[in-house]
Amino acid sequence: MEAKDLSDKEILDIVMPLAEHTENAWNEKNYNEFIRYFFDENPSEDFPEGEFNRQIEENFDLYGTHKISDLVAIHRNPDHVIVLWKVELEKRKEPGLLIYGFREREGQVLIEGCAYHA
């Protein structure tokens, strides 16, 4: 992704729908939709469904659903971007930090990685 010439708004217009889709899939506990826009051609090899379910089991009752909130920062690299947002957690007053990496493959921007820290 040639992000160096894009404004923050242009980057967010591209990546926000991917992040929102993935967070909604987490909230719905839907593994196939969660990995739908992952960069890996075989995401189930690097992030198998069992690991998804383990993370859901460990974290969902504690934090509840996620909702992307305020933009914290956009970090531009030569071939990808990292976007940090605050994330509202249903069962916790304080926001968490949501980190997504995005990279282009064959003309499509995809999620290289995502994590949240509460």
PDB file of C-alpha atoms in Angstrom:
ATOM      1  CA  MET A   1       0.000   0.000   0.000  1.00  0.00           C
ATOM      2  CA  GLU A   2       1.521   3.313  -1.053  1.00  0.00           C
ATOM      3  CA  ALA A   3       0.384   5.231   2.005  1.00  0.00           C
ATOM      4  CA  LYS A   4       2.998   7.979   1.981  1.00  0.00           C
ATOM      5  CA  ASP A   5       0.963  10.146  -0.406  1.00  0.00           C
ATOM      6  CA  LEU A   6      -2.432   9.427   1.170  1.00  0.00           C
ATOM      7  CA  SER A   7      -4.040  11.652   3.780  1.00  0.00           C
ATOM      8  CA  ASP A   8      -5.187  10.176   7.069  1.00  0.00           C
ATOM      9  CA  LYS A   9      -8.773  10.404   5.841  1.00  0.00           C
ATOM     10  CA  GLU A  10      -7.948   8.543   2.628  1.00  0.00           C
ATOM     11  CA  ILE A  11      -6.241   5.784   4.597  1.00  0.00           C
ATOM     12  CA  LEU A  12      -9.140   5.514   7.032  1.00  0.00           C
ATOM     13  CA  ASP A  13     -11.643   5.392   4.167  1.00  0.00           C
ATOM     14  CA  ILE A  14      -9.798   2.302   2.902  1.00  0.00           C
ATOM     15  CA  VAL A  15      -9.087   0.455   6.140  1.00  0.00           C
ATOM     16  CA  MET A  16     -11.958   1.352   8.480  1.00  0.00           C
ATOM     17  CA  PRO A  17     -14.506  -0.936   6.789  1.00  0.00           C
ATOM     18  CA  LEU A  18     -12.077  -3.863   7.115  1.00  0.00           C
ATOM     19  CA  ALA A  19     -11.451  -3.197  10.807  1.00  0.00           C
ATOM     20  CA  GLU A  20     -15.155  -2.689  11.526  1.00  0.00           C
ATOM     21  CA  HIS A  21     -16.002  -5.939   9.721  1.00  0.00           C
ATOM     22  CA  THR A  22     -13.412  -7.822  11.741  1.00  0.00           C
ATOM     23  CA  GLU A  23     -14.516  -6.322  15.064  1.00  0.00           C
ATOM     24  CA  ASN A  24     -18.153  -7.135  14.255  1.00  0.00           C
ATOM     25  CA  ALA A  25     -17.136 -10.720  13.480  1.00  0.00           C
ATOM     26  CA  TRP A  26     -15.384 -10.883  16.863  1.00  0.00           C
ATOM     27  CA  ASN A  27     -18.514  -9.567  18.562  1.00  0.00           C
ATOM     28  CA  GLU A  28     -20.598 -12.180  16.750  1.00  0.00           C
ATOM     29  CA  LYS A  29     -17.996 -14.889  17.533  1.00  0.00           C
ATOM     30  CA  ASN A  30     -17.823 -15.709  13.816  1.00  0.00           C
ATOM     31  CA  TYR A  31     -14.407 -17.135  12.955  1.00  0.00           C
ATOM     32  CA  ASN A  32     -14.862 -17.340   9.177  1.00  0.00           C
ATOM     33  CA  GLU A  33     -15.861 -13.692   8.936  1.00  0.00           C
ATOM     34  CA  PHE A  34     -13.137 -12.692  11.407  1.00  0.00           C
ATOM     35  CA  ILE A  35     -10.398 -14.048   9.111  1.00  0.00           C
ATOM     36  CA  ARG A  36     -12.123 -13.056   5.859  1.00  0.00           C
ATOM     37  CA  TYR A  37      -9.858 -10.085   5.076  1.00  0.00           C
ATOM     38  CA  PHE A  38      -6.619 -11.428   6.519  1.00  0.00           C
ATOM     39  CA  PHE A  39      -3.492 -10.984   4.393  1.00  0.00           C
ATOM     40  CA  ASP A  40      -2.386 -14.611   4.723  1.00  0.00           C
ATOM     41  CA  GLU A  41      -3.633 -16.778   1.899  1.00  0.00           C
ATOM     42  CA  ASN A  42      -4.363 -19.518   4.455  1.00  0.00           C
ATOM     43  CA  PRO A  43      -5.105 -17.628   7.682  1.00  0.00           C
ATOM     44  CA  SER A  44      -6.388 -20.759   9.388  1.00  0.00           C
ATOM     45  CA  GLU A  45      -2.815 -22.115   9.388  1.00  0.00           C
ATOM     46  CA  ASP A  46      -1.385 -19.135  11.331  1.00  0.00           C
ATOM     47  CA  PHE A  47      -4.525 -18.346  13.328  1.00  0.00           C
ATOM     48  CA  PRO A  48      -6.568 -21.555  13.597  1.00  0.00           C
ATOM     49  CA  GLU A  49     -10.183 -21.598  14.695  1.00  0.00           C
ATOM     50  CA  GLY A  50      -9.214 -23.236  17.978  1.00  0.00           C
ATOM     51  CA  GLU A  51      -7.031 -20.227  18.855  1.00  0.00           C
ATOM     52  CA  PHE A  52      -9.882 -17.854  17.973  1.00  0.00           C
ATOM     53  CA  ASN A  53     -12.225 -19.825  20.228  1.00  0.00           C
ATOM     54  CA  ARG A  54      -9.649 -19.868  23.043  1.00  0.00           C
ATOM     55  CA  GLN A  55      -9.313 -16.091  22.865  1.00  0.00           C
ATOM     56  CA  ILE A  56     -13.087 -15.646  22.793  1.00  0.00           C
ATOM     57  CA  GLU A  57     -13.426 -17.910  25.829  1.00  0.00           C
ATOM     58  CA  GLU A  58     -10.696 -16.080  27.770  1.00  0.00           C
ATOM     59  CA  ASN A  59     -11.737 -12.543  26.912  1.00  0.00           C
ATOM     60  CA  PHE A  60     -15.349 -12.179  25.850  1.00  0.00           C
ATOM     61  CA  ASP A  61     -16.965 -12.614  29.269  1.00  0.00           C
ATOM     62  CA  LEU A  62     -14.404 -10.247  30.781  1.00  0.00           C
ATOM     63  CA  TYR A  63     -14.582  -7.394  28.227  1.00  0.00           C
ATOM     64  CA  GLY A  64     -17.701  -8.036  26.147  1.00  0.00           C
ATOM     65  CA  THR A  65     -18.101  -6.559  22.702  1.00  0.00           C
ATOM     66  CA  HIS A  66     -15.638  -4.214  21.010  1.00  0.00           C
ATOM     67  CA  LYS A  67     -16.452  -0.948  19.290  1.00  0.00           C
ATOM     68  CA  ILE A  68     -13.834   1.084  17.452  1.00  0.00           C
ATOM     69  CA  SER A  69     -13.558   4.543  18.959  1.00  0.00           C
ATOM     70  CA  ASP A  70     -11.137   7.461  18.594  1.00  0.00           C
ATOM     71  CA  LEU A  71      -8.186   7.367  16.235  1.00  0.00           C
ATOM     72  CA  VAL A  72      -4.891   7.380  18.131  1.00  0.00           C
ATOM     73  CA  ALA A  73      -2.319   7.296  15.311  1.00  0.00           C
ATOM     74  CA  ILE A  74      -1.501   6.158  11.808  1.00  0.00           C
ATOM     75  CA  HIS A  75       2.012   4.862  11.207  1.00  0.00           C
ATOM     76  CA  ARG A  76       3.108   4.740   7.589  1.00  0.00           C
ATOM     77  CA  ASN A  77       5.727   2.245   6.393  1.00  0.00           C
ATOM     78  CA  PRO A  78       6.918   1.886   2.797  1.00  0.00           C
ATOM     79  CA  ASP A  79       4.607  -1.055   2.061  1.00  0.00           C
ATOM     80  CA  HIS A  80       2.001  -1.071   4.831  1.00  0.00           C
ATOM     81  CA  VAL A  81       0.283   1.017   7.494  1.00  0.00           C
ATOM     82  CA  ILE A  82      -0.460   0.466  11.143  1.00  0.00           C
ATOM     83  CA  VAL A  83      -3.522   2.148  12.621  1.00  0.00           C
ATOM     84  CA  LEU A  84      -4.174   2.522  16.329  1.00  0.00           C
ATOM     85  CA  TRP A  85      -7.605   3.279  17.720  1.00  0.00           C
ATOM     86  CA  LYS A  86      -9.118   3.388  21.155  1.00  0.00           C
ATOM     87  CA  VAL A  87     -11.614   0.574  21.536  1.00  0.00           C
ATOM     88  CA  GLU A  88     -14.682   0.764  23.718  1.00  0.00           C
ATOM     89  CA  LEU A  89     -15.232  -2.415  25.690  1.00  0.00           C
ATOM     90  CA  GLU A  90     -18.776  -3.280  26.692  1.00  0.00           C
ATOM     91  CA  LYS A  91     -17.889  -4.483  30.195  1.00  0.00           C
ATOM     92  CA  ARG A  92     -15.119  -2.072  31.089  1.00  0.00           C
ATOM     93  CA  LYS A  93     -15.242   1.674  31.641  1.00  0.00           C
ATOM     94  CA  GLU A  94     -11.703   2.382  30.423  1.00  0.00           C
ATOM     95  CA  PRO A  95     -11.017   2.032  26.710  1.00  0.00           C
ATOM     96  CA  GLY A  96      -8.516  -0.420  25.344  1.00  0.00           C
ATOM     97  CA  LEU A  97      -6.062  -0.001  22.493  1.00  0.00           C
ATOM     98  CA  LEU A  98      -6.799  -1.564  19.125  1.00  0.00           C
ATOM     99  CA  ILE A  99      -3.901  -2.108  16.704  1.00  0.00           C
ATOM    100  CA  TYR A 100      -4.320  -3.108  13.058  1.00  0.00           C
ATOM    101  CA  GLY A 101      -1.753  -3.572  10.330  1.00  0.00           C
ATOM    102  CA  PHE A 102      -2.810  -3.327   6.683  1.00  0.00           C
ATOM    103  CA  ARG A 103      -0.933  -4.422   3.558  1.00  0.00           C
ATOM    104  CA  GLU A 104      -1.816  -4.657  -0.102  1.00  0.00           C
ATOM    105  CA  ARG A 105      -1.821  -7.961  -2.000  1.00  0.00           C
ATOM    106  CA  GLU A 106      -2.750  -8.185  -5.660  1.00  0.00           C
ATOM    107  CA  GLY A 107      -4.409  -4.773  -5.602  1.00  0.00           C
ATOM    108  CA  GLN A 108      -6.500  -5.425  -2.493  1.00  0.00           C
ATOM    109  CA  VAL A 109      -5.805  -3.970   0.944  1.00  0.00           C
ATOM    110  CA  LEU A 110      -5.993  -6.675   3.608  1.00  0.00           C
ATOM    111  CA  ILE A 111      -5.402  -7.052   7.334  1.00  0.00           C
ATOM    112  CA  GLU A 112      -1.850  -8.076   8.106  1.00  0.00           C
ATOM    113  CA  GLY A 113      -2.509  -8.395  11.826  1.00  0.00           C
ATOM    114  CA  CYS A 114      -4.754  -7.151  14.590  1.00  0.00           C
ATOM    115  CA  ALA A 115      -4.685  -7.096  18.357  1.00  0.00           C
ATOM    116  CA  TYR A 116      -6.253  -5.266  21.239  1.00  0.00           C
ATOM    117  CA  HIS A 117      -4.837  -4.484  24.628  1.00  0.00           C
ATOM    118  CA  ALA A 118      -7.116  -3.851  27.555  1.00  0.00           C
TER     119      ALA A 118
END
